[in-house]
Short mmCIF file of C-alpha atoms in Angstrom, two decimals:
data_model
loop_
_atom_site.label_atom_id
_atom_site.label_comp_id
_atom_site.label_asym_id
_atom_site.label_seq_id
_atom_site.Cartn_x
_atom_site.Cartn_y
_atom_site.Cartn_z
CA MET A 1 -29.96 -196.42 73.39
CA THR A 2 -30.54 -197.52 77.08
CA THR A 3 -31.01 -201.14 77.98
CA PRO A 4 -34.76 -201.80 78.38
CA GLN A 5 -35.86 -202.53 81.90
CA THR A 6 -37.37 -205.99 82.35
CA PRO A 7 -39.29 -207.82 85.16
CA ASP A 8 -35.78 -208.87 86.63
CA ASN A 9 -34.32 -205.64 87.13
CA TRP A 10 -37.24 -203.27 87.41
CA ASP A 11 -39.20 -202.90 90.68
CA ASN A 12 -42.12 -200.91 89.04
CA ILE A 13 -43.76 -203.61 87.43
CA LYS A 14 -47.06 -204.55 89.51
CA ILE A 15 -48.84 -207.84 88.49
CA LEU A 16 -52.39 -208.08 89.93
CA PRO A 17 -54.21 -211.39 89.79
CA ASP A 18 -57.21 -210.15 87.89
CA LYS A 19 -59.03 -207.17 86.50
CA ASP A 20 -60.74 -205.99 89.48
CA ASN A 21 -57.54 -205.91 91.64
CA LEU A 22 -55.95 -204.07 88.75
CA ILE A 23 -58.51 -201.37 88.67
CA ARG A 24 -58.39 -200.87 92.47
CA PHE A 25 -54.65 -200.65 92.49
CA THR A 26 -54.57 -198.23 89.53
CA ALA A 27 -56.99 -196.00 91.21
CA GLU A 28 -55.17 -196.06 94.63
CA ARG A 29 -52.00 -195.36 92.95
CA ILE A 30 -53.50 -192.36 91.11
CA VAL A 31 -54.57 -191.06 94.42
CA ARG A 32 -51.25 -191.70 96.03
CA ILE A 33 -49.26 -189.70 93.53
CA ALA A 34 -51.95 -186.86 93.28
CA SER A 35 -51.94 -186.67 97.17
CA ALA A 36 -48.23 -186.58 97.36
CA THR A 37 -47.94 -184.11 94.62
CA LEU A 38 -50.49 -181.62 96.30
CA GLU A 39 -48.52 -181.91 99.53
CA VAL A 40 -45.79 -179.94 97.93
CA ASN A 41 -47.30 -178.19 94.84
CA ASP A 42 -50.27 -176.06 94.35
CA ARG A 43 -51.77 -178.30 91.71
CA PHE A 44 -51.71 -181.76 90.34
CA SER A 45 -52.09 -182.27 86.50
CA ILE A 46 -52.90 -185.84 84.66
CA ALA A 47 -53.25 -186.87 81.28
CA LEU A 48 -55.90 -189.65 80.80
CA ALA A 49 -56.13 -192.33 78.56
CA GLY A 50 -59.10 -193.44 76.51
CA GLY A 51 -60.29 -197.06 75.93
CA SER A 52 -62.17 -199.68 77.77
CA THR A 53 -59.41 -200.80 80.32
CA PRO A 54 -59.17 -197.24 82.19
CA GLU A 55 -62.99 -196.75 82.16
CA PRO A 56 -63.65 -198.53 85.50
CA VAL A 57 -60.46 -196.80 87.00
CA TYR A 58 -62.28 -193.47 86.24
CA ARG A 59 -65.41 -194.82 87.54
CA MET A 60 -63.94 -195.69 90.71
CA LEU A 61 -62.17 -192.54 91.16
CA GLY A 62 -65.51 -190.84 90.61
CA ASP A 63 -67.42 -193.10 93.12
CA THR A 64 -65.01 -194.32 95.88
CA PHE A 65 -62.61 -191.37 95.93
CA THR A 66 -64.90 -188.52 95.15
CA ASP A 67 -63.99 -186.90 98.64
CA THR A 68 -60.45 -188.14 98.74
CA LEU A 69 -58.85 -185.58 96.60
CA ASP A 70 -59.14 -181.77 96.34
CA TRP A 71 -60.43 -181.71 92.89
CA SER A 72 -60.24 -177.98 92.78
CA ARG A 73 -56.61 -178.30 92.58
CA ILE A 74 -56.35 -181.04 89.87
CA HIS A 75 -56.11 -180.30 86.09
CA ILE A 76 -57.39 -183.03 84.01
CA PHE A 77 -55.94 -183.23 80.54
CA PHE A 78 -56.11 -185.97 77.61
CA GLY A 79 -53.54 -187.94 75.98
CA ASP A 80 -55.51 -188.46 72.81
CA GLU A 81 -58.84 -187.97 71.17
CA ARG A 82 -60.58 -189.26 68.28
CA CYS A 83 -61.92 -186.64 65.86
CA VAL A 84 -65.46 -186.54 66.78
CA PRO A 85 -67.77 -184.21 68.74
CA PRO A 86 -67.77 -184.43 72.44
CA ASP A 87 -71.21 -186.17 72.63
CA HIS A 88 -70.09 -188.97 70.30
CA ASP A 89 -69.95 -192.50 71.44
CA GLU A 90 -66.51 -192.72 70.22
CA SER A 91 -65.30 -189.73 72.08
CA ASN A 92 -62.90 -190.29 75.08
CA TYR A 93 -64.10 -187.00 76.61
CA LYS A 94 -67.67 -188.46 76.61
CA MET A 95 -66.48 -191.44 78.37
CA VAL A 96 -64.50 -189.65 80.98
CA LYS A 97 -67.21 -187.20 81.65
CA ALA A 98 -69.80 -189.88 82.23
CA THR A 99 -67.61 -191.92 84.61
CA LEU A 100 -65.66 -189.24 86.55
CA LEU A 101 -66.08 -185.68 85.66
CA ASP A 102 -69.93 -185.61 86.37
CA HIS A 103 -69.29 -187.15 89.85
CA ILE A 104 -66.49 -184.78 91.22
CA ALA A 105 -66.49 -181.23 92.36
CA ILE A 106 -63.97 -180.08 89.77
CA PRO A 107 -63.90 -176.43 88.15
CA THR A 108 -64.81 -176.35 84.43
CA GLU A 109 -61.74 -174.58 83.83
CA ASN A 110 -59.75 -177.38 85.27
CA ILE A 111 -60.83 -179.62 82.51
CA HIS A 112 -58.63 -179.40 79.27
CA ARG A 113 -60.57 -180.91 76.53
CA ILE A 114 -59.13 -181.73 73.11
CA LYS A 115 -61.62 -180.39 70.50
CA GLY A 116 -62.04 -183.34 68.44
CA GLU A 117 -64.98 -181.70 66.32
CA ASP A 118 -62.58 -179.15 64.94
CA ASP A 119 -60.27 -179.35 62.02
CA PRO A 120 -57.76 -182.26 63.08
CA GLN A 121 -54.71 -180.18 62.56
CA ALA A 122 -56.16 -176.87 64.01
CA ALA A 123 -57.14 -178.82 67.03
CA ALA A 124 -53.71 -180.52 67.53
CA GLU A 125 -51.99 -177.07 67.22
CA ALA A 126 -54.46 -175.42 69.61
CA TYR A 127 -54.05 -178.04 72.29
CA ALA A 128 -50.10 -178.02 71.85
CA LYS A 129 -50.57 -174.29 72.59
CA GLU A 130 -52.52 -174.83 75.65
CA LEU A 131 -49.93 -177.14 76.92
CA GLU A 132 -47.30 -174.72 76.26
CA SER A 133 -49.21 -171.84 78.19
CA PHE A 134 -50.28 -174.12 80.93
CA PHE A 135 -46.62 -175.51 81.70
CA ALA A 136 -44.76 -172.52 80.49
CA ASN A 137 -42.87 -172.18 83.84
CA GLU A 138 -42.27 -175.74 84.50
CA GLU A 139 -39.43 -178.20 83.45
CA GLY A 140 -41.75 -180.85 82.39
CA MET A 141 -45.54 -181.55 81.72
CA PHE A 142 -48.10 -183.68 83.22
CA ASP A 143 -47.48 -184.78 86.93
CA LEU A 144 -48.86 -188.23 85.72
CA ASN A 145 -49.44 -189.63 82.09
CA LEU A 146 -52.05 -192.56 82.24
CA LEU A 147 -51.49 -194.76 79.43
CA GLY A 148 -53.19 -197.84 77.90
CA MET A 149 -51.59 -200.39 75.53
CA GLY A 150 -53.49 -202.24 72.74
CA GLY A 151 -53.00 -205.75 71.50
CA ASP A 152 -50.72 -204.32 68.73
CA ALA A 153 -48.58 -202.40 71.32
CA HIS A 154 -49.83 -199.09 70.26
CA THR A 155 -50.37 -196.44 73.19
CA ALA A 156 -52.11 -193.07 73.01
CA SER A 157 -53.08 -193.46 69.29
CA LEU A 158 -49.47 -193.92 68.34
CA PHE A 159 -49.90 -196.93 66.04
CA PRO A 160 -47.33 -199.37 64.65
CA GLY A 161 -45.93 -198.42 61.30
CA THR A 162 -47.15 -194.88 61.25
CA PRO A 163 -44.80 -191.63 61.11
CA ALA A 164 -46.33 -190.74 64.52
CA VAL A 165 -43.87 -193.15 66.22
CA HIS A 166 -40.81 -191.17 65.06
CA GLU A 167 -42.28 -187.61 65.75
CA LYS A 168 -39.61 -185.71 67.49
CA ASP A 169 -40.69 -182.15 67.56
CA ALA A 170 -44.47 -181.73 67.92
CA LEU A 171 -46.11 -181.78 71.20
CA MET A 172 -49.42 -182.85 69.73
CA ILE A 173 -50.09 -184.51 66.29
CA ALA A 174 -53.15 -185.02 64.07
CA HIS A 175 -52.96 -188.24 61.96
CA HIS A 176 -55.43 -190.47 60.13
CA VAL A 177 -55.59 -194.03 61.62
CA GLU A 178 -56.99 -196.73 59.77
CA ALA A 179 -56.98 -199.14 62.54
CA LYS A 180 -59.51 -198.92 65.23
CA GLY A 181 -62.37 -197.29 63.23
CA ASN A 182 -60.55 -195.78 60.57
CA LEU A 183 -60.67 -191.96 62.02
CA TRP A 184 -58.58 -188.85 62.33
CA ARG A 185 -57.06 -188.81 65.74
CA ILE A 186 -55.24 -186.21 67.86
CA SER A 187 -52.36 -187.50 70.17
CA GLN A 188 -49.77 -186.37 72.43
CA THR A 189 -46.35 -187.57 70.95
CA PHE A 190 -43.66 -189.70 72.59
CA PRO A 191 -41.55 -186.54 73.48
CA THR A 192 -44.67 -185.02 75.22
CA ILE A 193 -45.24 -188.37 77.27
CA LEU A 194 -41.62 -188.55 78.18
CA GLN A 195 -41.82 -185.05 79.82
CA SER A 196 -44.25 -186.41 82.44
CA GLY A 197 -43.30 -186.72 85.96
CA ASN A 198 -44.82 -190.27 86.10
CA ILE A 199 -45.85 -192.54 83.42
CA MET A 200 -48.23 -195.33 84.28
CA PHE A 201 -49.30 -198.16 81.92
CA LEU A 202 -52.56 -200.11 82.53
CA VAL A 203 -52.61 -203.24 80.68
CA SER A 204 -55.35 -206.01 80.99
CA GLY A 205 -56.26 -209.36 79.02
CA GLU A 206 -54.79 -212.18 77.52
CA GLY A 207 -55.14 -210.61 74.15
CA LYS A 208 -52.27 -208.21 75.08
CA ALA A 209 -49.84 -210.82 76.48
CA GLU A 210 -47.82 -211.36 73.48
CA ALA A 211 -47.31 -207.72 72.67
CA LEU A 212 -46.50 -206.88 76.28
CA LYS A 213 -43.91 -209.70 76.10
CA HIS A 214 -42.18 -208.07 73.19
CA VAL A 215 -42.74 -204.53 74.46
CA ILE A 216 -40.96 -205.30 77.82
CA GLU A 217 -38.41 -208.21 76.88
CA GLY A 218 -38.09 -208.17 73.14
CA ASP A 219 -35.46 -206.59 70.71
CA TYR A 220 -36.17 -202.80 70.03
CA GLU A 221 -38.59 -202.72 67.16
CA PRO A 222 -40.71 -199.38 67.72
CA ASP A 223 -42.29 -199.48 64.25
CA THR A 224 -43.85 -203.00 65.50
CA TYR A 225 -44.18 -202.40 69.03
CA PRO A 226 -44.67 -198.58 69.63
CA SER A 227 -44.86 -198.69 73.49
CA GLN A 228 -41.11 -199.69 73.43
CA VAL A 229 -40.16 -196.21 72.87
CA ILE A 230 -41.02 -195.44 76.48
CA VAL A 231 -39.43 -198.62 77.92
CA HIS A 232 -36.15 -197.90 76.05
CA SER A 233 -36.12 -194.30 77.22
CA ASP A 234 -34.11 -192.97 80.25
CA HIS A 235 -37.51 -192.15 82.15
CA GLN A 236 -37.05 -193.10 85.80
CA HIS A 237 -40.74 -193.21 86.89
CA ILE A 238 -42.55 -195.61 84.88
CA ILE A 239 -45.17 -198.03 86.51
CA TRP A 240 -46.72 -200.93 84.74
CA ALA A 241 -49.94 -202.16 86.20
CA ILE A 242 -50.89 -205.32 84.51
CA ASP A 243 -53.27 -208.20 85.39
CA GLN A 244 -52.34 -211.68 85.35
CA ALA A 245 -53.81 -212.45 81.95
CA ALA A 246 -51.83 -209.82 80.24
CA ALA A 247 -48.65 -210.83 82.11
CA SER A 248 -49.03 -214.53 81.28
CA GLU A 249 -46.23 -214.45 78.57
CA LEU A 250 -43.53 -212.56 80.59
CA SER A 251 -40.44 -214.44 81.77
#
C-alpha cells in the first residue's frame, strides 16, 4: 500500500476561493488536457461524472468553450448512471445533454451513453464490452476521468459499505444502492478509474469538508471513505479541484 499523498507533499491539490472559481478552473483544465491530448493523438476520451457539482462545468464547456475544441475528435463516456430512462430527471445523461451535448457540434457516435433503461446487469455488461472494444488497442482507458465526491466520500456511485468498493475484475457493475434515491445504478469500478490517463476530483461545499479531510489525510478505511482507494493508489496524475468551503478542514 502506498503512502497517501497529502497537501504537504502533493502539488496537484488546487484550492479555489469559491464555487464560481472552481467551475472555471475545472472547465479550463479539461480544455487544457483535451487540447494537449489532441495535439499528439487522433482523439480524446473523457468519462463524465453526474451530480450537481459538475453540472455548471458542463454548462460552461457548452457555452464559453463551444468553439475552443474540435468536438468531432472527442468521445464522451459516463462514469456512472442511475437505472432510469434517458429522459428521466434522475438521468445523468439527460443532465449532460441539456448542459453540454445540445450545445456542441459532436457526432452522435462520439456519445457513449449507459443505457439505464435496460436490465441493470445487461446494461453494465454491454457498457463493459463497449469499453473493451473502444480501447482495445490502448494500454489504458479514458484520457480523463472526471469524478465528484459525496459528503459520505463516495464517488461514481461506489458507496461506503458496499461490495462495489472491493470489485477487482469487472470494468462496470450494476448494484442496488439504498442511499441517494434507493435505485439500481451502473458504475465504473475502481480498477476502471485507475486505468485513466488523468483523474480529476471536483469537490465543492462545506458539507464535504469532513469527508474530504478523512479521504486525503486520514487512515486508510475504504469501506467508510471509498474515494481513498484512488488516493492510496500508485496513480501519478490525480488532480483535486476543491473550493475553500470543502477544503476548510484540511491541515
